[in-house]
Short mmCIF file of C-alpha atoms in Angstrom, two decimals:
data_model
loop_
_atom_site.label_atom_id
_atom_site.label_comp_id
_atom_site.label_asym_id
_atom_site.label_seq_id
_atom_site.Cartn_x
_atom_site.Cartn_y
_atom_site.Cartn_z
CA UNK A 225 115.69 115.65 77.90
CA UNK A 226 115.17 114.50 81.07
CA UNK A 227 116.35 110.50 81.88
CA UNK A 228 114.74 108.79 85.28
CA UNK A 229 116.08 106.12 87.16
CA UNK A 230 113.24 104.58 89.16
CA UNK A 231 114.18 102.31 92.38
CA UNK A 232 112.53 101.48 95.30
CA UNK A 233 110.57 98.68 94.34
CA UNK A 234 110.47 95.10 95.74
CA UNK A 235 108.26 92.16 96.84
CA UNK A 236 105.78 93.06 99.90
CA UNK A 237 102.69 91.32 102.09
CA UNK A 238 99.54 93.09 101.69
CA UNK A 239 99.63 95.90 103.88
CA UNK A 240 103.03 96.74 104.25
CA UNK A 241 104.81 99.56 102.56
CA UNK A 242 107.21 101.16 100.15
CA UNK A 243 109.16 104.09 99.20
CA UNK A 244 109.71 104.30 95.22
CA UNK A 245 112.65 106.86 93.97
CA UNK A 246 112.68 108.70 90.59
CA UNK A 247 116.23 110.52 89.84
CA UNK A 248 116.24 112.41 87.02
CA UNK A 249 119.26 113.79 85.22
CA UNK A 250 119.89 115.74 82.22
CA UNK A 251 117.56 118.39 83.73
CA UNK A 252 117.04 121.03 86.26
CA UNK A 253 113.51 119.14 87.91
CA UNK A 254 111.93 122.28 89.52
CA UNK A 255 110.50 123.08 85.61
CA UNK A 256 109.30 119.92 85.15
CA UNK A 257 105.68 118.26 86.42
CA UNK A 258 106.50 114.41 87.66
CA UNK A 259 104.02 111.90 87.28
CA UNK A 260 103.97 108.24 88.35
CA UNK A 261 102.57 105.50 86.67
CA UNK A 262 101.55 101.74 86.81
CA UNK A 263 101.05 99.32 84.85
CA UNK A 264 100.10 95.30 85.59
CA UNK A 265 100.32 92.16 82.93
CA UNK A 266 97.41 92.53 80.77
CA UNK A 267 95.84 96.25 81.81
CA UNK A 268 96.25 99.32 80.44
CA UNK A 269 98.99 101.97 82.23
CA UNK A 270 97.11 103.89 84.96
CA UNK A 271 98.35 107.28 86.51
CA UNK A 272 98.68 107.00 89.81
CA UNK A 273 100.03 110.73 90.75
CA UNK A 274 102.32 113.49 89.93
CA UNK A 275 103.49 116.63 91.33
CA UNK A 276 103.11 119.84 89.75
CA UNK A 277 106.52 121.84 88.94
CA UNK A 278 104.90 125.49 90.22
CA UNK A 279 103.91 124.68 93.13
CA UNK A 280 104.33 120.99 94.00
CA UNK A 281 100.62 120.58 94.47
CA UNK A 282 100.24 116.85 94.12
CA UNK A 283 97.06 115.10 92.60
CA UNK A 284 96.14 111.33 93.06
CA UNK A 285 94.44 108.32 91.14
CA UNK A 286 91.26 107.59 93.42
CA UNK A 287 92.27 104.16 93.71
CA UNK A 288 95.85 105.26 95.96
CA UNK A 289 94.06 108.79 97.80
CA UNK A 290 94.97 108.52 101.33
CA UNK A 291 97.23 105.49 100.90
CA UNK A 292 100.47 107.04 98.31
CA UNK A 293 102.27 110.17 98.64
CA UNK A 294 104.14 111.87 96.74
CA UNK A 295 106.70 114.57 96.91
CA UNK A 296 109.83 116.49 96.04
CA UNK A 297 113.22 116.85 96.44
CA UNK A 298 114.71 119.43 93.97
CA UNK A 299 118.19 119.52 95.38
CA UNK A 300 118.75 115.78 94.74
CA UNK A 301 116.55 115.82 91.35
CA UNK A 302 114.34 113.36 92.93
CA UNK A 303 110.53 112.76 93.15
CA UNK A 304 109.48 110.02 95.61
CA UNK A 305 106.23 107.64 95.93
CA UNK A 306 105.75 106.64 99.50
CA UNK A 307 103.26 103.37 99.02
CA UNK A 308 101.04 102.65 102.43
CA UNK A 309 98.97 99.56 103.10
CA UNK A 310 99.41 97.96 100.11
CA UNK A 311 96.95 95.77 98.55
CA UNK A 312 97.68 93.15 95.54
CA UNK A 313 96.03 95.17 92.98
CA UNK A 314 98.89 97.61 93.48
CA UNK A 315 101.23 95.35 91.88
CA UNK A 316 102.86 96.54 88.53
CA UNK A 317 105.55 98.14 87.12
CA UNK A 318 105.39 101.98 88.65
CA UNK A 319 107.04 104.48 85.82
CA UNK A 320 107.96 108.05 87.05
CA UNK A 321 107.44 110.12 83.97
CA UNK A 322 108.01 114.23 83.32
CA UNK A 323 106.21 117.02 81.93
CA UNK A 324 108.00 120.45 80.87
CA UNK A 325 106.19 122.99 82.30
CA UNK A 326 106.30 125.00 78.63
CA UNK A 327 104.71 121.71 77.29
CA UNK A 328 101.31 121.89 76.08
CA UNK A 329 98.83 119.87 78.01
CA UNK A 330 97.18 117.22 75.89
CA UNK A 331 94.66 115.97 77.85
CA UNK A 332 91.78 117.19 80.67
CA UNK A 333 92.73 114.23 82.59
CA UNK A 334 96.07 115.61 84.58
CA UNK A 335 96.82 111.36 84.88
CA UNK A 336 97.01 111.39 80.66
CA UNK A 337 99.98 109.87 79.86
CA UNK A 338 99.52 111.75 76.47
CA UNK A 339 100.64 114.79 79.12
CA UNK A 340 103.54 113.26 79.50
CA UNK A 341 107.02 113.17 77.23
CA UNK A 342 110.06 111.39 79.04
CA UNK A 343 110.03 108.20 81.04
CA UNK A 344 111.64 105.86 83.18
CA UNK A 345 112.04 102.15 82.69
CA UNK A 346 109.88 101.38 85.88
CA UNK A 347 110.58 99.35 88.99
CA UNK A 348 108.43 96.27 89.81
CA UNK A 349 106.02 96.07 93.00
CA UNK A 350 104.74 93.38 94.09
CA UNK A 351 102.13 93.00 96.90
CA UNK A 352 101.65 89.17 97.70
CA UNK A 353 101.00 87.13 100.70
#
């Protein structure tokens, strides 16, 4: 089973940048699609981005498109989320999750949490003046 440790969160001013890391253990990430999700207090969990296992193609929520970049380094079993031009509405706990390439796809929404089956504990991102 995949276990994740997220890091890189913190307090940043609007317009600033952060780089989140998600380090996996227990498996080789090559065979897993990895997604980043976030949850703000009082709001539902939101899918932010994912990177596929097969060809490292990427997908972004409209709210972060053009500002966030997801990448992976399989040699380090790590997935990154570079976040630029941060806004207060980006505040939340950011969690990474995985989907095995052999696991069934539950939802047509690629960023649906239902498609992912192993979750980290998260790292807090706060965007505030």
